[in-house]
């Protein structure tokens, strides 16, 4: 039976000191919706853990605020709080939409944005819009603070956080005025982990042409990332079904270029193309089906 110690620090400084002292034997947890399953299943990622550090009383890690045109999203903000945040609905609506697709209502009430990202899964729904938003993770330790672009948190074998480090918040610019969409594909409509997802955002000029574009698919690359070639293809053009289908094709070609042809490519390629096209159509306010 695995013997575990438990700590529930009441200040960030106390928390960081605990993490420093325990090193690789400590595991911070937020909502615990994944950690408890790992412990139950005796997963490899928790076999050497002797100290669970509960982040539940660290109020500075909660909340969403706008400061100098930048959104500060606390890592302990729950999915439900993000999904219903008036600030996110105005400044990053596809992040609120993604948070609203995570698990069940009970999971959304407990699970956090920080936990969703730091679990290290490429299927994390909130990682795609955060990537599209140029989000940076604020990483704290007893030694200091660093800011890391979200895709760089993900390494080949999991998260790149060093022992003793903790993500405290995500910071990204306001996308107010952009038109956004988030779509996911799961094995079923509810309570499903993404098999693939896409976060898309469009900035439109007064004449209707596209002046800015963000396309960030999830579960496609080794770590969350944008498809810049597809984004650049949209700039200066008017939204249309044909244009967005071309962006989908560019996205699938980039997937194959990065990851190669695998047994799953036969179905992933058309699915990615369709999701990108539909996400862009939704963002642009165009009908999803041809009439």
Short mmCIF file of C-alpha atoms in Angstrom, two decimals:
data_model
loop_
_atom_site.label_atom_id
_atom_site.label_comp_id
_atom_site.label_asym_id
_atom_site.label_seq_id
_atom_site.Cartn_x
_atom_site.Cartn_y
_atom_site.Cartn_z
CA UNK A 1 0.00 0.00 0.00
CA UNK A 2 1.43 3.38 -1.00
CA UNK A 3 2.09 5.56 2.06
CA UNK A 4 1.35 9.24 1.45
CA UNK A 5 1.72 12.39 3.48
CA UNK A 6 -0.65 15.29 2.97
CA UNK A 7 -0.10 19.03 3.24
CA UNK A 8 -2.50 21.92 2.68
CA UNK A 9 -0.47 25.14 2.72
CA UNK A 10 -2.26 28.44 3.29
CA UNK A 11 0.26 30.65 1.48
CA UNK A 12 2.13 30.37 -1.81
CA UNK A 13 5.47 30.78 -0.04
CA UNK A 14 4.71 27.84 2.27
CA UNK A 15 3.61 25.77 -0.71
CA UNK A 16 6.77 26.47 -2.72
CA UNK A 17 8.95 25.62 0.27
CA UNK A 18 7.17 22.27 0.71
CA UNK A 19 7.64 21.49 -2.98
CA UNK A 20 11.32 22.42 -2.82
CA UNK A 21 12.00 20.25 0.22
CA UNK A 22 10.21 17.17 -1.16
CA UNK A 23 11.52 17.56 -4.72
CA UNK A 24 10.51 14.74 -7.05
CA UNK A 25 8.57 13.04 -4.25
CA UNK A 26 5.97 15.83 -4.08
CA UNK A 27 2.88 16.22 -6.23
CA UNK A 28 0.77 19.37 -6.11
CA UNK A 29 -2.88 18.90 -6.91
CA UNK A 30 -5.78 21.22 -7.55
CA UNK A 31 -9.20 19.64 -8.17
CA UNK A 32 -7.68 16.17 -7.91
CA UNK A 33 -9.93 14.73 -10.63
CA UNK A 34 -6.96 13.09 -12.37
CA UNK A 35 -4.61 12.63 -9.40
CA UNK A 36 -7.08 10.46 -7.50
CA UNK A 37 -7.55 8.20 -10.50
CA UNK A 38 -3.76 7.88 -10.89
CA UNK A 39 -3.46 6.90 -7.22
CA UNK A 40 -6.30 4.41 -7.47
CA UNK A 41 -4.75 2.81 -10.54
CA UNK A 42 -1.21 3.00 -9.12
CA UNK A 43 -0.07 4.74 -12.26
CA UNK A 44 3.64 5.12 -12.97
CA UNK A 45 3.46 8.92 -12.57
CA UNK A 46 2.60 8.61 -8.85
CA UNK A 47 4.62 5.58 -7.81
CA UNK A 48 7.43 7.64 -6.26
CA UNK A 49 5.19 10.27 -4.67
CA UNK A 50 5.23 10.52 -0.90
CA UNK A 51 3.72 13.99 -0.40
CA UNK A 52 0.46 15.36 -1.82
CA UNK A 53 0.31 19.16 -1.68
CA UNK A 54 -3.28 20.42 -1.76
CA UNK A 55 -3.51 23.84 -3.48
CA UNK A 56 -7.11 24.41 -2.43
CA UNK A 57 -6.41 27.21 0.07
CA UNK A 58 -4.16 29.28 -2.19
CA UNK A 59 -6.59 32.08 -3.05
CA UNK A 60 -4.01 34.09 -5.09
CA UNK A 61 -4.12 31.25 -7.64
CA UNK A 62 -7.84 31.80 -8.27
CA UNK A 63 -9.77 34.28 -10.33
CA UNK A 64 -9.71 36.09 -13.67
CA UNK A 65 -8.80 39.73 -14.13
CA UNK A 66 -8.00 42.21 -16.91
CA UNK A 67 -4.88 44.30 -16.38
CA UNK A 68 -3.32 46.61 -19.01
CA UNK A 69 -4.98 44.75 -21.86
CA UNK A 70 -3.83 41.35 -20.58
CA UNK A 71 -6.00 38.63 -19.06
CA UNK A 72 -4.61 36.97 -15.92
CA UNK A 73 -6.24 33.58 -15.39
CA UNK A 74 -5.41 31.90 -12.08
CA UNK A 75 -4.37 28.27 -12.40
CA UNK A 76 -6.84 27.28 -9.67
CA UNK A 77 -9.79 28.73 -11.59
CA UNK A 78 -12.29 25.93 -12.16
CA UNK A 79 -13.71 25.04 -15.55
CA UNK A 80 -17.15 26.11 -14.37
CA UNK A 81 -15.83 29.52 -13.30
CA UNK A 82 -14.09 29.96 -16.65
CA UNK A 83 -17.13 28.79 -18.61
CA UNK A 84 -19.36 31.38 -16.92
CA UNK A 85 -16.86 34.22 -16.72
CA UNK A 86 -18.23 37.42 -18.30
CA UNK A 87 -14.62 38.58 -18.72
CA UNK A 88 -13.67 35.50 -20.77
CA UNK A 89 -16.86 35.67 -22.81
CA UNK A 90 -15.80 39.18 -23.86
CA UNK A 91 -12.04 38.72 -24.20
CA UNK A 92 -11.52 35.01 -24.99
CA UNK A 93 -14.89 33.39 -25.77
CA UNK A 94 -13.47 30.18 -27.22
CA UNK A 95 -11.60 29.51 -23.96
CA UNK A 96 -14.89 29.79 -22.06
CA UNK A 97 -16.47 27.45 -24.62
CA UNK A 98 -13.65 24.92 -24.24
CA UNK A 99 -13.90 24.98 -20.44
CA UNK A 100 -17.61 24.25 -20.76
CA UNK A 101 -16.90 21.01 -22.67
CA UNK A 102 -14.68 19.41 -20.02
CA UNK A 103 -16.18 16.31 -18.41
CA UNK A 104 -19.42 16.51 -16.46
CA UNK A 105 -20.78 19.43 -14.46
CA UNK A 106 -19.30 17.86 -11.32
CA UNK A 107 -15.87 17.69 -12.97
CA UNK A 108 -16.16 21.28 -14.19
CA UNK A 109 -17.07 22.41 -10.66
CA UNK A 110 -13.91 20.80 -9.26
CA UNK A 111 -11.32 20.51 -12.02
CA UNK A 112 -9.13 23.53 -12.78
CA UNK A 113 -7.59 25.14 -15.84
CA UNK A 114 -4.12 24.66 -14.36
CA UNK A 115 -4.77 21.01 -13.69
CA UNK A 116 -6.14 20.47 -17.18
CA UNK A 117 -2.95 21.88 -18.72
CA UNK A 118 -0.41 20.52 -16.23
CA UNK A 119 -1.75 16.99 -16.51
CA UNK A 120 0.31 17.01 -19.72
CA UNK A 121 -2.26 15.40 -21.98
CA UNK A 122 -2.45 16.55 -25.61
CA UNK A 123 -6.22 16.00 -25.28
CA UNK A 124 -6.59 18.88 -22.78
CA UNK A 125 -9.47 20.94 -24.15
CA UNK A 126 -8.31 24.27 -22.72
CA UNK A 127 -4.77 23.94 -24.11
CA UNK A 128 -5.89 24.64 -27.69
CA UNK A 129 -7.52 28.05 -27.09
CA UNK A 130 -4.73 29.01 -24.67
CA UNK A 131 -2.25 28.25 -27.46
CA UNK A 132 -4.25 30.31 -29.94
CA UNK A 133 -4.25 33.17 -27.40
CA UNK A 134 -0.41 33.21 -27.12
CA UNK A 135 -0.85 32.34 -23.45
CA UNK A 136 2.19 32.22 -21.20
CA UNK A 137 2.31 30.18 -18.01
CA UNK A 138 3.69 31.95 -14.97
CA UNK A 139 5.86 29.34 -13.25
CA UNK A 140 6.90 29.91 -9.64
CA UNK A 141 9.38 28.12 -7.42
CA UNK A 142 11.25 28.92 -4.22
CA UNK A 143 14.07 30.18 -6.46
CA UNK A 144 12.03 32.68 -8.49
CA UNK A 145 9.58 33.17 -11.34
CA UNK A 146 9.70 32.48 -15.08
CA UNK A 147 7.18 32.81 -17.90
CA UNK A 148 6.82 30.01 -20.42
CA UNK A 149 4.79 30.01 -23.68
CA UNK A 150 2.18 27.34 -23.19
CA UNK A 151 3.41 24.94 -25.93
CA UNK A 152 6.85 24.89 -24.28
CA UNK A 153 5.35 23.42 -21.11
CA UNK A 154 4.89 20.16 -23.01
CA UNK A 155 7.94 17.96 -23.59
CA UNK A 156 8.29 14.67 -25.43
CA UNK A 157 7.71 12.71 -22.21
CA UNK A 158 5.33 15.00 -20.35
CA UNK A 159 5.53 18.40 -18.72
CA UNK A 160 8.81 20.31 -18.65
CA UNK A 161 8.28 21.68 -15.14
CA UNK A 162 11.24 21.08 -12.83
CA UNK A 163 10.78 19.60 -9.33
CA UNK A 164 9.55 22.34 -7.02
CA UNK A 165 7.94 24.41 -9.79
CA UNK A 166 4.26 25.35 -9.88
CA UNK A 167 2.14 27.06 -12.53
CA UNK A 168 0.32 29.89 -10.77
CA UNK A 169 -1.49 31.63 -13.65
CA UNK A 170 -1.84 32.03 -17.41
CA UNK A 171 -1.42 35.44 -19.03
CA UNK A 172 -2.62 36.33 -22.53
CA UNK A 173 -3.76 39.37 -24.52
CA UNK A 174 -7.40 40.27 -24.90
CA UNK A 175 -9.04 38.95 -28.07
CA UNK A 176 -12.05 41.23 -27.68
CA UNK A 177 -13.43 41.96 -31.14
CA UNK A 178 -12.12 38.70 -32.59
CA UNK A 179 -14.58 36.03 -33.76
CA UNK A 180 -13.77 32.67 -32.18
CA UNK A 181 -14.91 29.05 -32.09
CA UNK A 182 -14.00 25.81 -30.34
CA UNK A 183 -14.99 22.38 -31.62
CA UNK A 184 -14.11 18.95 -30.30
CA UNK A 185 -14.63 15.39 -31.42
CA UNK A 186 -15.09 12.68 -28.79
CA UNK A 187 -16.37 9.12 -28.74
CA UNK A 188 -19.70 10.50 -27.51
CA UNK A 189 -21.29 13.92 -27.02
CA UNK A 190 -20.89 14.12 -23.24
CA UNK A 191 -18.21 13.16 -20.69
CA UNK A 192 -15.72 12.39 -23.47
CA UNK A 193 -12.01 13.11 -23.72
CA UNK A 194 -11.21 14.82 -27.00
CA UNK A 195 -10.06 12.63 -29.83
CA UNK A 196 -9.35 15.90 -31.62
CA UNK A 197 -10.27 19.54 -31.14
CA UNK A 198 -9.73 22.89 -32.84
CA UNK A 199 -9.65 26.43 -31.49
CA UNK A 200 -10.03 29.08 -34.18
CA UNK A 201 -10.11 32.88 -34.14
CA UNK A 202 -10.58 35.46 -36.89
CA UNK A 203 -10.05 39.21 -36.91
CA UNK A 204 -12.06 40.90 -39.65
CA UNK A 205 -11.54 44.27 -41.31
CA UNK A 206 -14.42 46.67 -41.97
CA UNK A 207 -14.56 45.39 -45.55
CA UNK A 208 -14.99 41.83 -44.28
CA UNK A 209 -11.53 40.56 -45.20
CA UNK A 210 -9.47 38.60 -42.68
CA UNK A 211 -6.67 40.58 -41.01
CA UNK A 212 -5.78 38.07 -38.30
CA UNK A 213 -6.20 34.32 -37.87
CA UNK A 214 -5.39 31.69 -35.26
CA UNK A 215 -5.79 27.94 -35.78
CA UNK A 216 -4.75 25.65 -32.92
CA UNK A 217 -5.71 21.97 -33.18
CA UNK A 218 -5.49 19.62 -30.21
CA UNK A 219 -4.48 15.93 -30.15
CA UNK A 220 -2.71 16.43 -33.49
CA UNK A 221 0.90 17.40 -32.71
CA UNK A 222 3.16 16.18 -29.91
CA UNK A 223 2.36 19.37 -28.02
CA UNK A 224 -0.26 22.09 -28.50
CA UNK A 225 0.65 24.39 -31.38
CA UNK A 226 -0.74 26.66 -34.06
CA UNK A 227 -0.79 25.96 -37.80
CA UNK A 228 0.79 29.19 -38.98
CA UNK A 229 0.83 28.21 -42.67
CA UNK A 230 -2.95 27.85 -42.61
CA UNK A 231 -3.33 31.11 -40.71
CA UNK A 232 -1.21 33.02 -43.23
CA UNK A 233 -3.24 31.54 -46.09
CA UNK A 234 -6.34 33.33 -44.77
CA UNK A 235 -4.89 36.83 -44.39
CA UNK A 236 -6.28 39.45 -46.76
CA UNK A 237 -9.03 37.20 -48.10
CA UNK A 238 -12.78 37.16 -47.62
CA UNK A 239 -14.25 34.34 -45.51
CA UNK A 240 -15.71 31.52 -47.59
CA UNK A 241 -16.32 27.80 -47.36
CA UNK A 242 -13.74 27.14 -50.09
CA UNK A 243 -11.09 29.23 -48.33
CA UNK A 244 -11.66 27.48 -45.02
CA UNK A 245 -11.55 24.07 -46.70
CA UNK A 246 -8.11 25.04 -48.05
CA UNK A 247 -7.03 25.97 -44.51
CA UNK A 248 -8.18 22.53 -43.35
CA UNK A 249 -6.13 20.84 -46.06
CA UNK A 250 -3.04 22.87 -45.14
CA UNK A 251 -3.55 21.87 -41.50
CA UNK A 252 -3.74 18.15 -42.30
CA UNK A 253 -0.65 18.39 -44.51
CA UNK A 254 1.21 20.05 -41.65
CA UNK A 255 0.11 17.27 -39.30
CA UNK A 256 1.55 14.67 -41.66
CA UNK A 257 4.74 16.66 -42.17
CA UNK A 258 5.35 16.81 -38.42
CA UNK A 259 4.19 13.38 -37.30
CA UNK A 260 4.49 11.24 -40.43
CA UNK A 261 2.00 8.76 -41.82
CA UNK A 262 0.65 6.41 -39.18
CA UNK A 263 -2.14 3.84 -38.95
CA UNK A 264 -4.44 6.59 -37.66
CA UNK A 265 -3.67 9.08 -40.43
CA UNK A 266 -6.33 7.66 -42.72
CA UNK A 267 -9.11 8.86 -40.43
CA UNK A 268 -7.34 11.76 -38.68
CA UNK A 269 -6.61 13.62 -41.91
CA UNK A 270 -10.22 14.09 -43.09
CA UNK A 271 -11.42 14.69 -39.52
CA UNK A 272 -8.89 17.47 -38.95
CA UNK A 273 -9.76 19.05 -42.29
CA UNK A 274 -13.46 19.01 -41.44
CA UNK A 275 -12.96 20.36 -37.89
CA UNK A 276 -10.76 23.23 -39.05
CA UNK A 277 -13.22 24.14 -41.80
CA UNK A 278 -16.22 23.99 -39.45
CA UNK A 279 -14.47 25.94 -36.67
CA UNK A 280 -13.57 28.72 -39.11
CA UNK A 281 -17.09 28.75 -40.54
CA UNK A 282 -18.52 29.05 -37.05
CA UNK A 283 -16.07 31.81 -36.13
CA UNK A 284 -16.95 33.73 -39.31
CA UNK A 285 -20.68 33.31 -38.71
CA UNK A 286 -21.17 31.32 -41.90
CA UNK A 287 -23.54 28.30 -42.09
CA UNK A 288 -21.87 25.00 -41.17
CA UNK A 289 -23.74 23.12 -43.89
CA UNK A 290 -23.96 24.00 -47.57
CA UNK A 291 -27.35 25.32 -48.60
#
